[in-house]
mmCIF file with all atom_site columns, C-alpha atoms in Angstrom:
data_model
loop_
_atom_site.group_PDB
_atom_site.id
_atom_site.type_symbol
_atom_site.label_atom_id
_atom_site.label_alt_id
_atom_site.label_comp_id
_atom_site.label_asym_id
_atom_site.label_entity_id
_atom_site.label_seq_id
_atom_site.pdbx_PDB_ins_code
_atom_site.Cartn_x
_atom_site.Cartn_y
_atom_site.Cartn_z
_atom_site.occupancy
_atom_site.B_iso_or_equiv
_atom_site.pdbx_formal_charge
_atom_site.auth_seq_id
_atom_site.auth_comp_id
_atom_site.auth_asym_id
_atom_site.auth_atom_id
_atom_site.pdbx_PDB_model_num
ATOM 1   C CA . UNK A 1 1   ? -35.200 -17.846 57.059 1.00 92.00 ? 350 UNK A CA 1
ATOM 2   C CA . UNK A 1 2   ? -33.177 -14.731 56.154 1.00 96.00 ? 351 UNK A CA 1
ATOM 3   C CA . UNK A 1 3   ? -33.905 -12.834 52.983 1.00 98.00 ? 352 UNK A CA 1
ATOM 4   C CA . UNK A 1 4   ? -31.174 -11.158 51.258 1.00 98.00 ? 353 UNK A CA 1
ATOM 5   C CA . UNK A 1 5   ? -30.062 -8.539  48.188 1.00 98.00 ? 354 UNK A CA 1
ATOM 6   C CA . UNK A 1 6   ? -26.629 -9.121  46.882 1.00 98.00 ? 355 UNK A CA 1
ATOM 7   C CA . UNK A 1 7   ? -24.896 -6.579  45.555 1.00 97.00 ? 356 UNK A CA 1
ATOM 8   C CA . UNK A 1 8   ? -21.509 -6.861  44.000 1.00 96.00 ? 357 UNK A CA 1
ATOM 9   C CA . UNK A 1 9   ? -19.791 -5.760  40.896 1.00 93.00 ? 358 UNK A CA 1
ATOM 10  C CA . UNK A 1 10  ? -17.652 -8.557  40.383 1.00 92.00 ? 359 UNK A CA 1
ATOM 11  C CA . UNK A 1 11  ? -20.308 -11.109 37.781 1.00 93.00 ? 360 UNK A CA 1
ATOM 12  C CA . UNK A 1 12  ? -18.214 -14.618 39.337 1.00 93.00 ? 361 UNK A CA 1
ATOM 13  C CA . UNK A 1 13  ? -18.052 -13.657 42.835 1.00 92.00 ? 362 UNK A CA 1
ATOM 14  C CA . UNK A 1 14  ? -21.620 -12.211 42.838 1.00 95.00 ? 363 UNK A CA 1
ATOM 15  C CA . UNK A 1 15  ? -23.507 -15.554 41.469 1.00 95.00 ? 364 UNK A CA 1
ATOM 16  C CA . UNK A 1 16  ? -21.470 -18.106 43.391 1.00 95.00 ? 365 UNK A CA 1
ATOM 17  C CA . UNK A 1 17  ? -22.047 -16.102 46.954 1.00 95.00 ? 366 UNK A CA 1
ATOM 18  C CA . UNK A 1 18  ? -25.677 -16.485 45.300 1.00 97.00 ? 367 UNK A CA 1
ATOM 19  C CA . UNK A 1 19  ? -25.243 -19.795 44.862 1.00 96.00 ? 368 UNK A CA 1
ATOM 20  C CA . UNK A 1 20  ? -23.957 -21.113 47.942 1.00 96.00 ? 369 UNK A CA 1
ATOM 21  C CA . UNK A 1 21  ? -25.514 -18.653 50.730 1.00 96.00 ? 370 UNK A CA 1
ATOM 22  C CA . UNK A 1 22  ? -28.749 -21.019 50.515 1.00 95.00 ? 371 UNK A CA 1
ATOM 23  C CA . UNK A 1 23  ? -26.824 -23.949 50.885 1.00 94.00 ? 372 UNK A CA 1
ATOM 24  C CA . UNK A 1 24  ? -24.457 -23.027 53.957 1.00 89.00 ? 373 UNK A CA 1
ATOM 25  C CA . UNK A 1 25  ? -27.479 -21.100 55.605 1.00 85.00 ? 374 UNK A CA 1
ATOM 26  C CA . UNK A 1 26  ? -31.379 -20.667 55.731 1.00 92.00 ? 375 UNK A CA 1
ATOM 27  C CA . UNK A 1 27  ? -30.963 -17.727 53.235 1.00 96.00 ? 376 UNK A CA 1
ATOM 28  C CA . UNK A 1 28  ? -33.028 -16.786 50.066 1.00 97.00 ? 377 UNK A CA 1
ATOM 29  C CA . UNK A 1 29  ? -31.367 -14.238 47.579 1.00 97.00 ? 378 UNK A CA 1
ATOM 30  C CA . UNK A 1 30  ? -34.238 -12.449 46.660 1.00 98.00 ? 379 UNK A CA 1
ATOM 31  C CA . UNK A 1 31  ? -31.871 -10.346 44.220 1.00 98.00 ? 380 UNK A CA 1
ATOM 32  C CA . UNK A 1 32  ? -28.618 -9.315  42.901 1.00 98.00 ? 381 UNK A CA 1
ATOM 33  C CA . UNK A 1 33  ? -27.225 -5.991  42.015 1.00 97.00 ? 382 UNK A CA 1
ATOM 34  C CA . UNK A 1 34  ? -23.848 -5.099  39.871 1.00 95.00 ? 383 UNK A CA 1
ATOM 35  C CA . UNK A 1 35  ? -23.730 -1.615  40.636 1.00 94.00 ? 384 UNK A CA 1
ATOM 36  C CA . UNK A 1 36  ? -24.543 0.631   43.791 1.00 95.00 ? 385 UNK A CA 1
ATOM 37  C CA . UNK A 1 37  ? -28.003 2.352   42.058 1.00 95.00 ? 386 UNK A CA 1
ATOM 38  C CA . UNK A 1 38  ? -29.126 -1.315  41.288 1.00 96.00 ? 387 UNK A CA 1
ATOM 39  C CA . UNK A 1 39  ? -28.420 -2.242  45.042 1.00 97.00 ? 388 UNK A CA 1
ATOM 40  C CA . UNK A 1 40  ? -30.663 0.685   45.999 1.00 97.00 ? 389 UNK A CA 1
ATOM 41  C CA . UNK A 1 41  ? -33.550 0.250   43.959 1.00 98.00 ? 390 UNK A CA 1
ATOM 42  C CA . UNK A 1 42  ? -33.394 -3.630  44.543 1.00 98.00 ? 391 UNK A CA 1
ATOM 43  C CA . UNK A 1 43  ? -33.322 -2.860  48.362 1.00 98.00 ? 392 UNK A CA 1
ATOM 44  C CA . UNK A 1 44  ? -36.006 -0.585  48.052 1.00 98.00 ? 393 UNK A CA 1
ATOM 45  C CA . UNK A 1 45  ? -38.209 -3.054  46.126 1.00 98.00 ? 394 UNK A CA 1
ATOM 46  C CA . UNK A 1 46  ? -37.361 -6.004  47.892 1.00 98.00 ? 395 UNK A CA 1
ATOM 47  C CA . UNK A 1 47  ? -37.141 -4.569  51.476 1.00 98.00 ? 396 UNK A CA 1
ATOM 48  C CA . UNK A 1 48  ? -34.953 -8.056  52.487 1.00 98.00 ? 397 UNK A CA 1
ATOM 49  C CA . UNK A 1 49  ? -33.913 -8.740  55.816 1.00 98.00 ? 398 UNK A CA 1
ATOM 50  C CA . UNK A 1 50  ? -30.060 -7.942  55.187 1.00 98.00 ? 399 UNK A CA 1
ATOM 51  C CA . UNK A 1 51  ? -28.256 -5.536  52.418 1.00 98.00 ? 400 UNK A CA 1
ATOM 52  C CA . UNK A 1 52  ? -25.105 -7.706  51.418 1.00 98.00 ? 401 UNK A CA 1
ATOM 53  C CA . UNK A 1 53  ? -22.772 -4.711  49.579 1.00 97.00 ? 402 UNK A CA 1
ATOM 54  C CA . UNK A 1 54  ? -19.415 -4.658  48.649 1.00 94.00 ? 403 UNK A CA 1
ATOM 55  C CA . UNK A 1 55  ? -17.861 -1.723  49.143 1.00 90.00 ? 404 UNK A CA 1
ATOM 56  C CA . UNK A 1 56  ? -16.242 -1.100  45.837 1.00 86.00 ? 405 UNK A CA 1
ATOM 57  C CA . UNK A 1 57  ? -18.513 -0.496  43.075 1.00 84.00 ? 406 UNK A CA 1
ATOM 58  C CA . UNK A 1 58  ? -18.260 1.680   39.843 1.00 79.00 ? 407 UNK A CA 1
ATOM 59  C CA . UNK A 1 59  ? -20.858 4.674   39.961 1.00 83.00 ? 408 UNK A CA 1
ATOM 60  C CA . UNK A 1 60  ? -22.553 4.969   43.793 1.00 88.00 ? 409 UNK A CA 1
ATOM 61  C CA . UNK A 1 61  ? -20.436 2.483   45.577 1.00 89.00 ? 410 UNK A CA 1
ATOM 62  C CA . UNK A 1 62  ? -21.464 0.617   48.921 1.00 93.00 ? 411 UNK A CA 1
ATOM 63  C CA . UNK A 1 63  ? -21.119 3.662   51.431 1.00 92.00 ? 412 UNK A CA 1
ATOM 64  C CA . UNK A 1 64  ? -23.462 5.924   48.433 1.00 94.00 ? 413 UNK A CA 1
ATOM 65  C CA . UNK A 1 65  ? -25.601 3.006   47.870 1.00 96.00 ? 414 UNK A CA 1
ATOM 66  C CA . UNK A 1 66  ? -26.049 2.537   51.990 1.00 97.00 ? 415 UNK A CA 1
ATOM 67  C CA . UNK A 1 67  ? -26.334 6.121   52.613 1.00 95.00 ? 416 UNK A CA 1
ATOM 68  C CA . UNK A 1 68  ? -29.244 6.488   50.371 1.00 96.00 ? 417 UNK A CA 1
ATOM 69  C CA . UNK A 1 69  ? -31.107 3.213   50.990 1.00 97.00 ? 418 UNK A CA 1
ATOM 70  C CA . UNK A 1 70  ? -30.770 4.519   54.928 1.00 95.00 ? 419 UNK A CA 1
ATOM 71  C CA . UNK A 1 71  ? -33.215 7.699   54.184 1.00 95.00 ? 420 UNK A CA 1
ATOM 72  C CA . UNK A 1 72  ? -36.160 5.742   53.188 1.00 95.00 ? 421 UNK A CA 1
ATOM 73  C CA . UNK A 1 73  ? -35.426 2.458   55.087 1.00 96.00 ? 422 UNK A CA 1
ATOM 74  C CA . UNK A 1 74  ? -33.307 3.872   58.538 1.00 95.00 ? 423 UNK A CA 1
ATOM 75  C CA . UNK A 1 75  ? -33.516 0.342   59.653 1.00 95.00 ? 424 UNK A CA 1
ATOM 76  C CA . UNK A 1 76  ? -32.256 -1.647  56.813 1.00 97.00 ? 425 UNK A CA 1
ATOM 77  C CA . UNK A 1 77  ? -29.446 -3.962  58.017 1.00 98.00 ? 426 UNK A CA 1
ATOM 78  C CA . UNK A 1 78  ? -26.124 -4.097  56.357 1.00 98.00 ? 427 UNK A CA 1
ATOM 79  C CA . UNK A 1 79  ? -23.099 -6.602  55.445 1.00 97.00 ? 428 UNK A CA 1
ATOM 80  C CA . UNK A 1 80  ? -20.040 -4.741  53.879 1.00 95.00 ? 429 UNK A CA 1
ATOM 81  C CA . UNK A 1 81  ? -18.122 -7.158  51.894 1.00 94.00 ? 430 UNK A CA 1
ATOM 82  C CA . UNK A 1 82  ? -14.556 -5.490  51.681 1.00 88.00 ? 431 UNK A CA 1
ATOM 83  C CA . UNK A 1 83  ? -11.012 -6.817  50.292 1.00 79.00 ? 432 UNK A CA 1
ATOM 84  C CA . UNK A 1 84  ? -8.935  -3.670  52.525 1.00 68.00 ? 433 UNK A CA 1
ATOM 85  C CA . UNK A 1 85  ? -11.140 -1.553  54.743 1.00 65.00 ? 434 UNK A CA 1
ATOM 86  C CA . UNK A 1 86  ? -9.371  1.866   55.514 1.00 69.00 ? 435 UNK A CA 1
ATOM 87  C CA . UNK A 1 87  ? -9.781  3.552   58.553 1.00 69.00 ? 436 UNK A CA 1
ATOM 88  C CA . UNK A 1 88  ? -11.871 6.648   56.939 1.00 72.00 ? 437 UNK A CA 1
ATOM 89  C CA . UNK A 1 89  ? -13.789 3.851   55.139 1.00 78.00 ? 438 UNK A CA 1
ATOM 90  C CA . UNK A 1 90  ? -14.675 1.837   58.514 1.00 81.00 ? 439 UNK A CA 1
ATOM 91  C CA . UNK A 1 91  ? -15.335 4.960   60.005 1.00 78.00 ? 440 UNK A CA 1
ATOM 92  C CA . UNK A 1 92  ? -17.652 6.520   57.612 1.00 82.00 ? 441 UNK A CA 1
ATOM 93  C CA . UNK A 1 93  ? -19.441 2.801   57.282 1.00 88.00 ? 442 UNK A CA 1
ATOM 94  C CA . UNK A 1 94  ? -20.064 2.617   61.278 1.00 85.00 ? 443 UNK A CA 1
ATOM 95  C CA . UNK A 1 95  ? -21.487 6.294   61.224 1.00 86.00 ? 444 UNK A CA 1
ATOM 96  C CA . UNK A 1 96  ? -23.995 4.928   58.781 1.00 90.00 ? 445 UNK A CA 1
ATOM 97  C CA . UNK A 1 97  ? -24.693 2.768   60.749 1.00 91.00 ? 446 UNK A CA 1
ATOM 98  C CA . UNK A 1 98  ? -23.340 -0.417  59.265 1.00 94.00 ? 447 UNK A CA 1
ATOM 99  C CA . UNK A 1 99  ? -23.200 -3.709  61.366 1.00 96.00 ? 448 UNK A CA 1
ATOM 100 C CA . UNK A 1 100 ? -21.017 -6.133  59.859 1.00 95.00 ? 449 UNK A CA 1
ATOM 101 C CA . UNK A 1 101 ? -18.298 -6.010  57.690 1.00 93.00 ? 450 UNK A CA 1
ATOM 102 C CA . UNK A 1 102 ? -16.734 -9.414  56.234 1.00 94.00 ? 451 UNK A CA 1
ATOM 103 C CA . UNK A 1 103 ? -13.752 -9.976  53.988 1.00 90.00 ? 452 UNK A CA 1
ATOM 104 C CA . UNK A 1 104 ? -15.200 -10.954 50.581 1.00 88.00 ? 453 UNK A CA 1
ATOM 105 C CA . UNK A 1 105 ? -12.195 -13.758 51.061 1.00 86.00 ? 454 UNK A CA 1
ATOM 106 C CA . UNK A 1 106 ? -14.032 -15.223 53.512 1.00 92.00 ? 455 UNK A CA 1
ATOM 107 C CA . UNK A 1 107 ? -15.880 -18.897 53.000 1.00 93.00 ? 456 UNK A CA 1
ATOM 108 C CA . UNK A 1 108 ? -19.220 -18.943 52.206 1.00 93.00 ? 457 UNK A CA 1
ATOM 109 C CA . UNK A 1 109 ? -20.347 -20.661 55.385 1.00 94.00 ? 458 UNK A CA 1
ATOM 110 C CA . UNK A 1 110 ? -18.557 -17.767 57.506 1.00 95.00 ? 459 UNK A CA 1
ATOM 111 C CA . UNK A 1 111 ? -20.332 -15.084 55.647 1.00 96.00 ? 460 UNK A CA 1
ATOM 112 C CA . UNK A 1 112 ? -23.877 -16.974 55.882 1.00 96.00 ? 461 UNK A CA 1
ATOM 113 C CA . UNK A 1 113 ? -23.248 -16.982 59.813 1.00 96.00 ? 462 UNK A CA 1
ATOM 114 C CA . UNK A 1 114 ? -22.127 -13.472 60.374 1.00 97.00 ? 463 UNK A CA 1
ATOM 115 C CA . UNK A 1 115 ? -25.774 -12.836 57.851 1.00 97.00 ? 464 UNK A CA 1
ATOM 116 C CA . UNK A 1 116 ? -27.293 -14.679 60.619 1.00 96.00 ? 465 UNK A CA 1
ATOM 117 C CA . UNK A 1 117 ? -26.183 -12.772 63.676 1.00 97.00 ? 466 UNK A CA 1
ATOM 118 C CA . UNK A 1 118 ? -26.646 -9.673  61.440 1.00 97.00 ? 467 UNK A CA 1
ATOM 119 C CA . UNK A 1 119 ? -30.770 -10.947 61.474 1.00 97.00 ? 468 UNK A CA 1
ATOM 120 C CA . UNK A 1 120 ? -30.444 -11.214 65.509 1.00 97.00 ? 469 UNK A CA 1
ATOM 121 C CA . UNK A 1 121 ? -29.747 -7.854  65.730 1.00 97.00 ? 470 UNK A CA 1
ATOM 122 C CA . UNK A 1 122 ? -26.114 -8.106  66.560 1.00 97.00 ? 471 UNK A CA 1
ATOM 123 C CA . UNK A 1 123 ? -23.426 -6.773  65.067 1.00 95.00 ? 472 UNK A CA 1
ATOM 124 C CA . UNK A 1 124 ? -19.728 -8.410  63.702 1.00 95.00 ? 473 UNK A CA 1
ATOM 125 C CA . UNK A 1 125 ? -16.629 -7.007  62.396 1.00 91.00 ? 474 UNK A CA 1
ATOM 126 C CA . UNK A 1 126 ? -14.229 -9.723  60.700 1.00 90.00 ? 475 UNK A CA 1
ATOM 127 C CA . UNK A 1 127 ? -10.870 -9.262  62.948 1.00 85.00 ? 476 UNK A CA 1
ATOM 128 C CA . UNK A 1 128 ? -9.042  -8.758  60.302 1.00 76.00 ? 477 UNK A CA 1
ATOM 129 C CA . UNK A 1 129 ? -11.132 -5.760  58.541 1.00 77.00 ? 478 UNK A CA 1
ATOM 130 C CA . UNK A 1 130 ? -10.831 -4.277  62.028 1.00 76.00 ? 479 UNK A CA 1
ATOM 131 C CA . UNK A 1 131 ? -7.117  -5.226  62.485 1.00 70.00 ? 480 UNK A CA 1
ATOM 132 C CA . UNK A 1 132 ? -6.562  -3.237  58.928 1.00 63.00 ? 481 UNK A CA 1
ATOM 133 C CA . UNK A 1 133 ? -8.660  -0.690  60.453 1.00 63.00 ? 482 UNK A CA 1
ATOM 134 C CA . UNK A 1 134 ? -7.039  0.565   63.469 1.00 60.00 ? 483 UNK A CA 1
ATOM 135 C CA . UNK A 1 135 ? -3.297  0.609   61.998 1.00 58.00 ? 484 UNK A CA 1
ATOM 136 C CA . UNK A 1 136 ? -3.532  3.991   60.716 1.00 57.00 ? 485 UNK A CA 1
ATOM 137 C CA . UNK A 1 137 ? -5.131  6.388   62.464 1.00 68.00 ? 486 UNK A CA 1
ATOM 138 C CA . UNK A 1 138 ? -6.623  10.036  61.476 1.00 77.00 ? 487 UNK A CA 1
ATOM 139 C CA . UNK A 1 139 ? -4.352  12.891  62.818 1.00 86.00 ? 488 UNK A CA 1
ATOM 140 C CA . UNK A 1 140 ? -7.209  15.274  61.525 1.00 88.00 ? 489 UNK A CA 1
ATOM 141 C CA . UNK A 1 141 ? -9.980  16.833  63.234 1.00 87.00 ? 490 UNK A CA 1
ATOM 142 C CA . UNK A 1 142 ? -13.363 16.893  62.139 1.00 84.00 ? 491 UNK A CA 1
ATOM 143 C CA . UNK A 1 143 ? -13.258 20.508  61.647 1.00 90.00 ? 492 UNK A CA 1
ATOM 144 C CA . UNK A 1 144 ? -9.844  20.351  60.086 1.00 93.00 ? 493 UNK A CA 1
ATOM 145 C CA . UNK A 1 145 ? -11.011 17.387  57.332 1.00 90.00 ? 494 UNK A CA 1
ATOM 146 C CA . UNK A 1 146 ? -14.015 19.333  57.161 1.00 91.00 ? 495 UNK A CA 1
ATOM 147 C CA . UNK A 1 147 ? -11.804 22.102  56.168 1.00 95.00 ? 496 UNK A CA 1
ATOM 148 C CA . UNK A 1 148 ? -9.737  20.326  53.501 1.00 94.00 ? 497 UNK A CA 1
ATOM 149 C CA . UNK A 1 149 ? -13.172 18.990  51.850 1.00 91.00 ? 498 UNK A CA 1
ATOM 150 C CA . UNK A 1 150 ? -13.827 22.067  50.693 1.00 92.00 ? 499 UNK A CA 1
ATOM 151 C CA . UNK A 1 151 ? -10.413 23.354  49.716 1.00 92.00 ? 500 UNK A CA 1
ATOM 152 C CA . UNK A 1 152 ? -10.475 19.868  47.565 1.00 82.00 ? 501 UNK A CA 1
ATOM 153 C CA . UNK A 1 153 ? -13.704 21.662  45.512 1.00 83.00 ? 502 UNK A CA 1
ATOM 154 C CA . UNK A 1 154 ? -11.139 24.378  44.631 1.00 83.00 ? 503 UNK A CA 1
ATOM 155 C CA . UNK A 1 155 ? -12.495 27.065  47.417 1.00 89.00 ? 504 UNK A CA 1
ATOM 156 C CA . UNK A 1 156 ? -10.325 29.688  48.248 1.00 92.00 ? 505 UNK A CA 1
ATOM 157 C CA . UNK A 1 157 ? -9.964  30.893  52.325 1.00 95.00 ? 506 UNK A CA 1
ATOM 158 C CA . UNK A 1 158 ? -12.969 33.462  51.871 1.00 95.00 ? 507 UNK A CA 1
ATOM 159 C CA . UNK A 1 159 ? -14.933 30.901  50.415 1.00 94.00 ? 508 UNK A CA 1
ATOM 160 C CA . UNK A 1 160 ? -14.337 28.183  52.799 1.00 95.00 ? 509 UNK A CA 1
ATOM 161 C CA . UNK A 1 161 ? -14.962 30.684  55.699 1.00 95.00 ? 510 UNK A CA 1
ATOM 162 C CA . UNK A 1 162 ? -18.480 31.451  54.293 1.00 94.00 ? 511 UNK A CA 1
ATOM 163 C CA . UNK A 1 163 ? -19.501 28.103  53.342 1.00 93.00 ? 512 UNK A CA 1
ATOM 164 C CA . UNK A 1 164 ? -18.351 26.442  56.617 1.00 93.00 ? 513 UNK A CA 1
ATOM 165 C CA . UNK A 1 165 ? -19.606 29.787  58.574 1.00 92.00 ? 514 UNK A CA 1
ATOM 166 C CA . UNK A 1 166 ? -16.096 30.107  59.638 1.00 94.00 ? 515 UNK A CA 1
ATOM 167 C CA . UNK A 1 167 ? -13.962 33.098  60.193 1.00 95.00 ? 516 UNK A CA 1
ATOM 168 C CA . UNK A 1 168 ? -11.183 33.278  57.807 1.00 96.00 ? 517 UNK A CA 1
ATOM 169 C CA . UNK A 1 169 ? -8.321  33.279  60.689 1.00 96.00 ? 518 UNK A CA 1
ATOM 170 C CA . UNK A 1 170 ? -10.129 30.356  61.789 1.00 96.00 ? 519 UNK A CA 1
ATOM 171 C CA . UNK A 1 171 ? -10.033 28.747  58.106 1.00 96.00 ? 520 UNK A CA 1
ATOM 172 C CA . UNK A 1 172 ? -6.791  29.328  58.012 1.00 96.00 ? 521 UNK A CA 1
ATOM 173 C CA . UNK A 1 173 ? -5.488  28.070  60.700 1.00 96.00 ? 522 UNK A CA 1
ATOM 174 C CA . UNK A 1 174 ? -7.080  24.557  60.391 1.00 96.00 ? 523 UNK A CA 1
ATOM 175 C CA . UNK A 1 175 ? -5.096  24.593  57.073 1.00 96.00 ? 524 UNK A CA 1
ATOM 176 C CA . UNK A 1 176 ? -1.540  25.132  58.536 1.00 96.00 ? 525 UNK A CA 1
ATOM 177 C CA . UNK A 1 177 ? -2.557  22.426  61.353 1.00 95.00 ? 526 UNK A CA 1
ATOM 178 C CA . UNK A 1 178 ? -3.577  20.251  58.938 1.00 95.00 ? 527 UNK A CA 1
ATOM 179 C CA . UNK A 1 179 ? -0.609  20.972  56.288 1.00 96.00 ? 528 UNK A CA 1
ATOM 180 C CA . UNK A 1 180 ? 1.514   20.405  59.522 1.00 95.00 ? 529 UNK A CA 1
ATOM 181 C CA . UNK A 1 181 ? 0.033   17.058  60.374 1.00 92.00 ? 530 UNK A CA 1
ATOM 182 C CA . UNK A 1 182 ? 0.013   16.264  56.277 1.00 91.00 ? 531 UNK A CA 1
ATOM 183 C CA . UNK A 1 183 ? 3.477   17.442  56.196 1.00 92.00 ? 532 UNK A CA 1
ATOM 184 C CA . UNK A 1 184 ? 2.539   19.153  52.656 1.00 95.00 ? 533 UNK A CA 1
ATOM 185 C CA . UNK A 1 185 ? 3.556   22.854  51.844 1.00 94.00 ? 534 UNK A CA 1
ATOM 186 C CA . UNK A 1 186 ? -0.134  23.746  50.579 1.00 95.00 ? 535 UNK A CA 1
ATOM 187 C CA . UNK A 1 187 ? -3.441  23.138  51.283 1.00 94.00 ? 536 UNK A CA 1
ATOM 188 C CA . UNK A 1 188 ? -4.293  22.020  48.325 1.00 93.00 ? 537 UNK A CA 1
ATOM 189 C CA . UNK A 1 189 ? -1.320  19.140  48.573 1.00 94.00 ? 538 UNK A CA 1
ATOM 190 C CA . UNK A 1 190 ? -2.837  18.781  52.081 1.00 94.00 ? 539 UNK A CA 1
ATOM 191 C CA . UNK A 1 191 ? -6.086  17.829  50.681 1.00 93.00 ? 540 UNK A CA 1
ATOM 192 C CA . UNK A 1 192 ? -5.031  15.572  48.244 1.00 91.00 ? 541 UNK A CA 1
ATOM 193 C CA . UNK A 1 193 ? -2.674  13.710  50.948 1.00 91.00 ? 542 UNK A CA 1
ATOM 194 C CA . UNK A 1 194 ? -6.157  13.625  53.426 1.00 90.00 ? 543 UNK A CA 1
ATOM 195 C CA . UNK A 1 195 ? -7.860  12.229  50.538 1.00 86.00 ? 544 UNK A CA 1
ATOM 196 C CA . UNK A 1 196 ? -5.329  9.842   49.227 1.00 83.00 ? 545 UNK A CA 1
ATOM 197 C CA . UNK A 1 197 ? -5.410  7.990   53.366 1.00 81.00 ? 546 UNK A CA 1
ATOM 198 C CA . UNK A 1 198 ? -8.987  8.289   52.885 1.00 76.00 ? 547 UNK A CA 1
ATOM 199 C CA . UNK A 1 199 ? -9.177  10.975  56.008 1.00 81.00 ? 548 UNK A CA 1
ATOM 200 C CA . UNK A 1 200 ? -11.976 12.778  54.117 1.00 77.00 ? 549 UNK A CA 1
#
């Protein structure tokens, strides 16, 4: 028997996965959640075996939702349900430590299975989230995304330099190498390209 929380924004989607799970799988919902604060107090409460999160909810979305339930419960194991995982998006996801990641096209019996290995303490990444995932990849560096976060905030060099404990040559050039890579004419239009790919 694996004990679930189901957290999706979408009402149909949410109550026929709740529906069905049972019936494909030895699964018990022990509760749904429409938003990504829901998901994490549910969690919380409910401590079930595996977090099943889409990734796309209003307010704190899956990644918020997961990054928060992982303080208090580190060992909480997670299904992302996704309709077009990015590459900064899988990325961030397996950092958090994430293990599966399904399409939320997927049958119902498919998803129940991956929940299933999920419980056995594997992990499983739909081929064609990771397919989706590996066709564009980051030209950034961590330093030089890291860089662009903070010009996104509105920062100017100085700024950035002191926040990042940087010096401002440094700051600087990250920005042309990344306005170079971006192919934009200012950092700002840099930032805004990074975020746009979902580099940030």
């Amino acid at each position: 028997m694996t004990t679930i929380v189901l957290a999706d924004d979408e009402a149909l989607l949410r109550t026929a996965l709740a529906a069905l799970l049972p019936m494909e799988g030895d699964v018990t919902v022990l509760a749904e959640a429409s938003d990504g604060a829901t998901a994490v107090e549910a969690t919380l409460r409910h401590e079930p075996d595996v977090l099943v999160i889409d990734l796309e909810m209003p307010g704190v979305d899956g990644l918020g939702a997961v990054a928060e339930i992982r303080r208090t419960r580190p060992e909480q194991v997670v299904l992302m349900l996704t309709r077009h995982a990015r590459p900064g998006v899988l990325r961030k996801a397996l950092k958090l430590g994430v293990q599966g990641f399904v399409s939320k096209s997927a049958e119902p019996a498919h998803i129940s299975s991956v929940i299933a290995t999920l419980h056995a303490g594997k992990r499983w990444i739909d081929p064609d989230v990771s397919a989706l995932a590996v066709t564009e990849d980051n030209p950034l560096t961590d330093r030089e995304a890291d860089v662009l976060r903070v010009t996104g905030e509105g920062y100017s060099v100085a700024d950035i330099a002191a926040r990042l404990h940087l010096a401002p040559g440094t700051v600087r050039n990250y920005l042309s190498n990344a306005m170079r890579k971006t192919q934009t004419r200012t950092r700002h239009e840099a930032a805004r390209y990074a975020r746009e790919h979902d580099w940030l």
